[in-house]
Amino acid sequence: MNVKFSKPNIYEEDLKLVKKTIKSGWLTHGKNTSLFEQKFKAYTNSKYSITVSSCTAALHLSCLALDLKKGDEVIVPAMSHTATSHSVEYTGAKTVFVDIDFKTGNIDTDKILKKITKNTKAIIIVHMAGLSCEIDLILKICKKYKIKLIEDCAHSVGTKFQSTHVGNFGISGCFSFYPTKQITTGEGGMLITNNKSFYNKIKKLKAFGIDKDINQRKKQGTYDVKSLGFNYRLTDFQSALGLKQILNYKNNLKQRHLIAKKYIKSLKNVDEVKCMPYSNNCSFFVFQIFCKNRDKLLKKFKEKKIGVSIHYATPLPSMTYYKNRYNLSMVNFKKAKVYANTNISLPVYPSLQLKEQDKVIRVIKEFYGYY
Ligand SMILES: Cc1ncc(COP(=O)(O)O)c(C=O)c1O
């Protein structure tokens, strides 16, 4: 029995809408796009939401809309996908890395202060594996030093902080619909914000800088461009897929919690393995464990045909681009290094069968001699 690392939560019913959309011939900025945006806005309880071609695009647009430029500094956690820091680099601003809190994998709030200078314009936080950062404390810092907050919510559809969906605390929340994510459109993303003028800026930046969208044009094809923009749109058939999944997301999230609880219960006596913390507010993009002899266990998973992953294997400051650009040493990112060397992401998608999860658990226990 092979166990996959991830499986999209897509049903026949969802594919019908995708097919219908493709057959209609209206393939981009159509009905499904606005419906998906509306439903996502309702799910996250935010004022504005806008589909984009990826979370990277959402992060890039957020940095641009904040007018980040050369000479500005942006604080980013040392442990994330490279898209988080790349979005800063695209603007010419400087990425300033902060080590993580090993318990959560999130930015170490206590270490943020030491990295703030007169040039610090923004902080990008990542809610690792769907577990929220200490947003209240981070917001206090942002307020005190007049720094903008961007939330990288690539792991976090369904994550809450004190009963508010994440992405609502910063100027923007940037979500990913990459295939391994809780919701997928193949490639794709969503940006949420509660700020009207920021939303209007993003809308223009996302589509070439054009001042009127298709429904606002008096005469076909007439519009003006007052500033540069990109083509970061999501297609309407991708939106159809996303729309169906956000409508069914409650059940998806419920299953993730059941699977996470079972991992925690089953592995609690395995001294060599530490599980990520459980929280009702977590959305469990993956279920992370931290283990002794990690690489040997990875080999065992491969041998037993169990798909797992690592988030992430290389801390951002030790990636060649960043290491050379900023002359960085890992001495300042010790926790990120340990995290990178010990974590494994286990499957936690809703269609994971009981017997498949049992196999994952059995392989771990056997590996450490608990059977
Ligand atoms: C934390 C984080 N941020 C950003 C991204 C980029 O997302 P996308 O692939 O949708 O551009 C990812 C991708 O997995 C991610 O994990």
Short mmCIF file of C-alpha atoms and ligand atoms in Angstrom, two decimals:
data_model
loop_
_atom_site.label_atom_id
_atom_site.label_comp_id
_atom_site.label_asym_id
_atom_site.label_seq_id
_atom_site.Cartn_x
_atom_site.Cartn_y
_atom_site.Cartn_z
CA MET A 1 0.00 0.00 0.00
CA ASN A 2 1.51 3.31 -1.15
CA VAL A 3 0.72 6.36 0.94
CA LYS A 4 0.80 9.69 -0.87
CA PHE A 5 2.13 12.83 0.81
CA SER A 6 -0.72 14.96 -0.46
CA LYS A 7 -3.94 14.58 -2.41
CA PRO A 8 -6.14 17.46 -3.55
CA ASN A 9 -9.62 17.48 -2.06
CA ILE A 10 -11.47 17.52 -5.39
CA TYR A 11 -14.77 15.77 -6.17
CA GLU A 12 -16.51 14.83 -9.47
CA GLU A 13 -19.04 17.56 -8.73
CA ASP A 14 -16.23 20.17 -8.66
CA LEU A 15 -14.92 18.99 -12.02
CA LYS A 16 -18.36 19.49 -13.56
CA LEU A 17 -18.14 23.22 -12.84
CA VAL A 18 -14.59 23.37 -14.22
CA LYS A 19 -15.73 21.63 -17.42
CA LYS A 20 -18.77 23.87 -17.74
CA THR A 21 -16.57 26.94 -17.33
CA ILE A 22 -14.10 25.78 -19.96
CA LYS A 23 -16.92 24.92 -22.35
CA SER A 24 -18.49 28.36 -21.88
CA GLY A 25 -15.44 29.93 -23.53
CA TRP A 26 -15.23 32.64 -20.82
CA LEU A 27 -11.91 31.55 -19.34
CA THR A 28 -10.65 34.47 -17.30
CA HIS A 29 -12.00 37.23 -15.01
CA GLY A 30 -15.48 35.73 -15.13
CA LYS A 31 -18.32 34.77 -12.78
CA ASN A 32 -16.39 32.09 -10.89
CA THR A 33 -13.56 34.48 -10.13
CA SER A 34 -15.86 36.97 -8.43
CA LEU A 35 -17.79 34.17 -6.68
CA PHE A 36 -14.57 32.60 -5.41
CA GLU A 37 -13.43 35.99 -4.13
CA GLN A 38 -16.79 36.55 -2.41
CA LYS A 39 -16.84 33.15 -0.74
CA PHE A 40 -13.21 33.42 0.36
CA LYS A 41 -13.93 36.86 1.78
CA ALA A 42 -16.90 35.44 3.65
CA TYR A 43 -14.90 32.46 4.93
CA THR A 44 -12.07 34.63 6.25
CA ASN A 45 -14.43 37.42 7.30
CA SER A 46 -12.35 40.07 5.54
CA LYS A 47 -13.53 43.18 3.67
CA TYR A 48 -11.78 42.58 0.35
CA SER A 49 -10.33 39.59 -1.42
CA ILE A 50 -8.69 39.26 -4.79
CA THR A 51 -7.58 36.20 -6.75
CA VAL A 52 -4.01 36.09 -8.03
CA SER A 53 -1.87 33.65 -9.98
CA SER A 54 0.09 32.51 -6.88
CA CYS A 55 0.89 33.39 -3.29
CA THR A 56 4.24 34.68 -4.55
CA ALA A 57 2.31 37.15 -6.74
CA ALA A 58 0.20 38.20 -3.71
CA LEU A 59 3.35 38.78 -1.64
CA HIS A 60 5.06 40.67 -4.47
CA LEU A 61 2.02 42.90 -5.01
CA SER A 62 1.79 43.57 -1.26
CA CYS A 63 5.41 44.71 -1.17
CA LEU A 64 4.87 46.91 -4.24
CA ALA A 65 1.67 48.42 -2.87
CA LEU A 66 3.60 49.40 0.26
CA ASP A 67 6.06 51.21 -2.04
CA LEU A 68 9.01 49.22 -0.73
CA LYS A 69 12.24 50.14 -2.48
CA LYS A 70 16.01 50.19 -2.24
CA GLY A 71 17.13 51.39 1.18
CA ASP A 72 14.07 49.91 2.95
CA GLU A 73 14.37 46.86 5.19
CA VAL A 74 11.83 44.08 5.69
CA ILE A 75 11.97 41.52 8.49
CA VAL A 76 11.35 37.91 7.44
CA PRO A 77 11.59 34.60 9.38
CA ALA A 78 14.66 32.46 8.66
CA MET A 79 12.45 29.43 8.09
CA SER A 80 10.05 29.73 5.17
CA HIS A 81 9.62 29.11 1.47
CA THR A 82 11.97 31.27 -0.54
CA ALA A 83 8.94 33.10 -2.02
CA THR A 84 8.57 35.01 1.27
CA SER A 85 11.95 36.72 1.04
CA HIS A 86 12.01 36.84 -2.77
CA SER A 87 8.98 39.13 -2.68
CA VAL A 88 11.07 41.67 -0.74
CA GLU A 89 14.06 41.29 -3.05
CA TYR A 90 11.95 41.91 -6.18
CA THR A 91 11.39 45.49 -4.97
CA GLY A 92 15.06 46.23 -4.27
CA ALA A 93 14.47 46.40 -0.50
CA LYS A 94 16.71 44.48 1.90
CA THR A 95 15.62 41.22 3.55
CA VAL A 96 16.51 41.03 7.24
CA PHE A 97 16.18 37.53 8.65
CA VAL A 98 15.12 36.69 12.21
CA ASP A 99 15.53 33.24 13.80
CA ILE A 100 12.48 31.16 14.66
CA ASP A 101 10.89 29.86 17.83
CA PHE A 102 11.60 26.14 17.75
CA LYS A 103 8.32 25.22 19.48
CA THR A 104 6.17 26.61 16.65
CA GLY A 105 8.48 27.13 13.67
CA ASN A 106 7.27 30.74 13.58
CA ILE A 107 9.33 33.92 13.80
CA ASP A 108 10.80 34.42 17.30
CA THR A 109 8.86 37.47 18.44
CA ASP A 110 11.46 38.33 21.10
CA LYS A 111 14.19 38.60 18.48
CA ILE A 112 12.32 41.01 16.19
CA LEU A 113 13.16 44.13 18.22
CA LYS A 114 16.92 43.69 17.82
CA LYS A 115 16.57 43.77 14.03
CA ILE A 116 14.52 46.96 13.80
CA THR A 117 16.36 50.00 12.40
CA LYS A 118 15.21 53.38 11.10
CA ASN A 119 14.90 51.74 7.66
CA THR A 120 12.55 48.93 8.73
CA LYS A 121 9.32 49.36 6.77
CA ALA A 122 7.60 46.01 7.10
CA ILE A 123 7.54 42.55 8.67
CA ILE A 124 6.35 39.47 6.80
CA ILE A 125 5.23 36.69 9.11
CA VAL A 126 4.52 33.08 8.15
CA HIS A 127 2.07 30.88 10.10
CA MET A 128 4.12 27.70 9.82
CA ALA A 129 2.16 24.54 8.98
CA GLY A 130 -1.03 26.46 9.75
CA LEU A 131 -0.10 27.39 13.34
CA SER A 132 -0.57 31.09 13.97
CA CYS A 133 2.24 33.45 15.06
CA GLU A 134 2.00 35.56 18.25
CA ILE A 135 0.08 38.19 16.35
CA ASP A 136 -0.92 40.35 19.32
CA LEU A 137 2.71 40.88 20.33
CA ILE A 138 3.84 41.41 16.75
CA LEU A 139 1.11 44.00 16.18
CA LYS A 140 2.27 45.91 19.26
CA ILE A 141 5.78 46.09 17.80
CA CYS A 142 4.41 47.19 14.43
CA LYS A 143 2.34 49.92 16.03
CA LYS A 144 5.17 51.21 18.21
CA TYR A 145 7.69 51.41 15.34
CA LYS A 146 5.18 52.29 12.57
CA ILE A 147 5.94 49.14 10.62
CA LYS A 148 3.49 47.47 8.21
CA LEU A 149 2.62 43.81 8.64
CA ILE A 150 2.18 41.39 5.72
CA GLU A 151 0.91 37.91 6.56
CA ASP A 152 2.20 35.05 4.44
CA CYS A 153 -0.77 32.72 4.86
CA ALA A 154 0.43 30.14 2.32
CA HIS A 155 -0.10 27.40 4.94
CA SER A 156 -3.11 28.87 6.61
CA VAL A 157 -6.57 28.56 5.07
CA GLY A 158 -8.63 27.94 8.22
CA THR A 159 -6.04 29.21 10.74
CA LYS A 160 -7.31 31.53 13.41
CA PHE A 161 -5.79 33.73 16.06
CA GLN A 162 -8.11 34.47 18.99
CA SER A 163 -11.14 33.60 16.82
CA THR A 164 -10.16 35.88 13.89
CA HIS A 165 -8.99 34.30 10.64
CA VAL A 166 -5.32 35.05 9.95
CA GLY A 167 -4.61 37.42 7.10
CA ASN A 168 -6.90 40.01 8.71
CA PHE A 169 -4.26 41.41 11.06
CA GLY A 170 -1.77 42.74 8.52
CA ILE A 171 -2.25 45.11 5.62
CA SER A 172 -2.65 41.92 3.60
CA GLY A 173 -2.96 38.16 3.96
CA CYS A 174 -1.49 36.13 1.09
CA PHE A 175 -2.77 32.58 0.48
CA SER A 176 -1.44 29.81 -1.77
CA PHE A 177 -3.42 27.26 -3.77
CA TYR A 178 -0.42 25.18 -4.82
CA PRO A 179 -1.35 21.45 -5.18
CA THR A 180 -0.15 20.37 -1.71
CA LYS A 181 -2.09 23.14 0.05
CA GLN A 182 -5.42 22.70 1.90
CA ILE A 183 -7.19 24.15 -1.17
CA THR A 184 -5.72 23.97 -4.67
CA THR A 185 -6.27 25.53 -8.07
CA GLY A 186 -3.09 23.99 -9.52
CA GLU A 187 -1.18 27.22 -9.17
CA GLY A 188 -3.01 30.15 -7.64
CA GLY A 189 -3.50 32.41 -4.69
CA MET A 190 -5.71 34.93 -2.91
CA LEU A 191 -4.93 38.23 -1.26
CA ILE A 192 -7.21 39.54 1.48
CA THR A 193 -7.17 43.00 3.01
CA ASN A 194 -9.38 45.27 5.08
CA ASN A 195 -8.01 48.45 3.55
CA LYS A 196 -9.94 49.91 0.59
CA SER A 197 -7.17 52.00 -0.95
CA PHE A 198 -4.69 49.11 -0.62
CA TYR A 199 -7.24 46.86 -2.35
CA ASN A 200 -7.67 49.33 -5.21
CA LYS A 201 -3.90 49.55 -5.63
CA ILE A 202 -3.60 45.75 -5.72
CA LYS A 203 -6.43 45.46 -8.27
CA LYS A 204 -4.56 47.73 -10.68
CA LEU A 205 -1.14 46.21 -10.04
CA LYS A 206 -2.52 42.73 -10.64
CA ALA A 207 -3.80 43.58 -14.12
CA PHE A 208 -1.29 45.70 -16.07
CA GLY A 209 -2.04 48.92 -14.18
CA ILE A 210 -5.31 49.22 -16.14
CA ASP A 211 -7.67 51.72 -14.50
CA LYS A 212 -11.02 50.06 -15.40
CA ASP A 213 -11.91 46.41 -15.20
CA ILE A 214 -13.99 44.84 -17.95
CA ASN A 215 -17.37 45.69 -16.36
CA GLN A 216 -16.47 49.35 -15.83
CA ARG A 217 -15.63 50.18 -19.46
CA LYS A 218 -18.16 52.39 -21.27
CA LYS A 219 -16.83 51.47 -24.71
CA GLN A 220 -15.22 48.07 -25.38
CA GLY A 221 -11.45 48.06 -25.04
CA THR A 222 -11.18 51.57 -23.62
CA TYR A 223 -9.07 52.09 -20.56
CA ASP A 224 -6.08 54.06 -19.37
CA VAL A 225 -2.84 53.10 -17.64
CA LYS A 226 -1.29 55.59 -15.24
CA SER A 227 1.31 53.26 -13.73
CA LEU A 228 2.93 49.92 -14.44
CA GLY A 229 1.29 46.66 -13.49
CA PHE A 230 1.60 42.91 -14.02
CA ASN A 231 -0.52 40.06 -15.31
CA TYR A 232 -1.08 38.10 -12.10
CA ARG A 233 -4.62 36.90 -12.83
CA LEU A 234 -6.09 33.51 -11.99
CA THR A 235 -8.17 31.85 -14.75
CA ASP A 236 -11.92 31.42 -14.30
CA PHE A 237 -11.73 27.61 -14.46
CA GLN A 238 -9.12 27.64 -11.68
CA SER A 239 -11.45 29.87 -9.70
CA ALA A 240 -14.26 27.35 -10.28
CA LEU A 241 -12.07 24.69 -8.66
CA GLY A 242 -11.19 26.96 -5.74
CA LEU A 243 -14.81 28.00 -5.28
CA LYS A 244 -15.98 24.41 -4.84
CA GLN A 245 -13.23 23.67 -2.33
CA ILE A 246 -13.80 26.71 -0.14
CA LEU A 247 -17.50 25.80 0.02
CA ASN A 248 -16.55 22.31 1.25
CA TYR A 249 -13.67 23.42 3.43
CA LYS A 250 -15.33 22.88 6.80
CA ASN A 251 -15.21 19.14 6.38
CA ASN A 252 -11.66 19.21 5.01
CA LEU A 253 -10.48 21.07 8.12
CA LYS A 254 -12.39 18.77 10.47
CA GLN A 255 -10.65 15.72 9.00
CA ARG A 256 -7.22 17.37 9.30
CA HIS A 257 -7.86 17.86 13.02
CA LEU A 258 -8.89 14.23 13.52
CA ILE A 259 -5.77 12.99 11.73
CA ALA A 260 -3.50 15.38 13.68
CA LYS A 261 -5.00 14.25 16.99
CA LYS A 262 -4.37 10.63 16.08
CA TYR A 263 -0.70 11.28 15.28
CA ILE A 264 -0.27 13.05 18.61
CA LYS A 265 -1.95 10.27 20.59
CA SER A 266 -0.12 7.46 18.79
CA LEU A 267 3.35 9.03 18.97
CA LYS A 268 3.22 10.42 22.50
CA ASN A 269 5.32 7.60 23.96
CA VAL A 270 7.96 7.68 21.24
CA ASP A 271 10.76 9.60 22.97
CA GLU A 272 12.72 10.14 19.76
CA VAL A 273 9.83 12.03 18.14
CA LYS A 274 8.30 15.37 19.08
CA CYS A 275 5.02 16.37 17.45
CA MET A 276 4.02 19.89 16.47
CA PRO A 277 1.69 21.43 19.08
CA TYR A 278 -2.06 20.89 18.78
CA SER A 279 -4.35 23.89 18.63
CA ASN A 280 -8.01 24.23 17.71
CA ASN A 281 -6.96 27.29 15.73
CA CYS A 282 -4.43 25.43 13.57
CA SER A 283 -5.31 24.41 10.00
CA PHE A 284 -2.69 21.64 9.68
CA PHE A 285 -1.37 22.24 6.18
CA VAL A 286 0.94 19.33 7.09
CA PHE A 287 1.59 17.50 10.34
CA GLN A 288 5.17 18.11 11.41
CA ILE A 289 7.30 15.87 13.58
CA PHE A 290 10.84 16.51 14.80
CA CYS A 291 12.97 13.44 15.12
CA LYS A 292 16.30 11.85 15.91
CA ASN A 293 18.05 10.26 12.92
CA ARG A 294 15.74 12.17 10.61
CA ASP A 295 17.48 11.27 7.39
CA LYS A 296 17.47 7.55 8.15
CA LEU A 297 13.76 7.72 8.91
CA LEU A 298 13.24 9.51 5.60
CA LYS A 299 14.96 6.58 3.85
CA LYS A 300 12.69 4.15 5.67
CA PHE A 301 9.60 6.08 4.52
CA LYS A 302 10.86 5.91 0.96
CA GLU A 303 11.51 2.18 1.23
CA LYS A 304 7.99 1.66 2.57
CA LYS A 305 6.50 3.86 -0.17
CA ILE A 306 5.20 6.53 2.17
CA GLY A 307 5.22 10.07 0.84
CA VAL A 308 6.48 12.70 3.29
CA SER A 309 8.15 16.09 2.90
CA ILE A 310 10.35 18.59 4.76
CA HIS A 311 9.30 22.18 5.48
CA TYR A 312 11.94 23.38 5.05
CA ALA A 313 15.23 21.57 4.51
CA THR A 314 17.32 24.74 4.06
CA PRO A 315 16.84 27.87 6.17
CA LEU A 316 16.62 30.97 3.96
CA PRO A 317 19.85 32.60 5.30
CA SER A 318 21.84 29.56 4.20
CA MET A 319 20.51 29.59 0.62
CA THR A 320 23.43 30.66 -1.62
CA TYR A 321 21.65 33.76 -2.97
CA TYR A 322 20.92 35.17 0.49
CA LYS A 323 24.13 33.95 2.15
CA ASN A 324 26.27 35.70 -0.48
CA ARG A 325 24.11 38.78 -0.83
CA TYR A 326 24.06 39.57 2.89
CA ASN A 327 27.20 37.72 4.02
CA LEU A 328 25.17 35.67 6.51
CA SER A 329 26.35 33.13 9.05
CA MET A 330 24.09 30.42 10.50
CA VAL A 331 25.42 31.23 14.00
CA ASN A 332 22.55 33.70 14.20
CA PHE A 333 19.93 31.21 13.06
CA LYS A 334 20.60 28.21 15.27
CA LYS A 335 16.97 27.27 15.83
CA ALA A 336 16.15 27.41 12.12
CA LYS A 337 19.10 25.09 11.50
CA VAL A 338 17.90 22.50 14.02
CA TYR A 339 14.36 22.79 12.66
CA ALA A 340 15.61 22.20 9.12
CA ASN A 341 17.63 19.17 10.20
CA THR A 342 14.97 17.44 12.25
CA ASN A 343 11.53 18.12 10.74
CA ILE A 344 9.41 15.80 8.64
CA SER A 345 5.99 16.76 7.29
CA LEU A 346 3.56 13.84 7.46
CA PRO A 347 0.41 13.51 5.31
CA VAL A 348 -2.72 14.98 6.89
CA TYR A 349 -5.07 15.46 3.90
CA PRO A 350 -8.73 14.59 4.44
CA SER A 351 -8.87 11.53 2.19
CA LEU A 352 -5.97 9.85 4.04
CA GLN A 353 -7.42 6.47 5.03
CA LEU A 354 -7.19 5.12 8.58
CA LYS A 355 -5.12 2.17 7.43
CA GLU A 356 -2.78 4.52 5.56
CA GLN A 357 -2.23 6.63 8.67
CA ASP A 358 -1.75 3.44 10.70
CA LYS A 359 1.01 2.43 8.30
CA VAL A 360 2.79 5.80 8.73
CA ILE A 361 2.61 5.47 12.51
CA ARG A 362 3.70 1.82 12.44
CA VAL A 363 6.77 2.64 10.33
CA ILE A 364 7.82 5.37 12.78
CA LYS A 365 7.33 3.14 15.81
CA GLU A 366 9.14 0.21 14.23
CA PHE A 367 12.01 2.46 13.19
CA TYR A 368 12.59 3.52 16.80
CA GLY A 369 12.06 -0.02 18.15
CA TYR A 370 8.65 0.46 19.77
CA TYR A 371 7.13 -2.74 18.29
C1 LIG B 1 5.31 29.94 3.29
C2 LIG B 1 5.12 30.03 1.81
N1 LIG B 1 5.04 31.24 1.24
C3 LIG B 1 4.87 31.38 -0.09
C4 LIG B 1 4.78 30.30 -0.92
C5 LIG B 1 4.60 30.50 -2.39
O1 LIG B 1 3.35 30.04 -2.78
P1 LIG B 1 2.99 29.87 -4.32
O2 LIG B 1 3.58 28.58 -4.76
O3 LIG B 1 1.48 29.85 -4.35
O4 LIG B 1 3.55 31.03 -5.05
C6 LIG B 1 4.85 29.03 -0.39
C7 LIG B 1 4.76 27.86 -1.27
O5 LIG B 1 4.62 26.74 -0.92
C8 LIG B 1 5.02 28.87 1.02
O6 LIG B 1 5.08 27.67 1.58
#
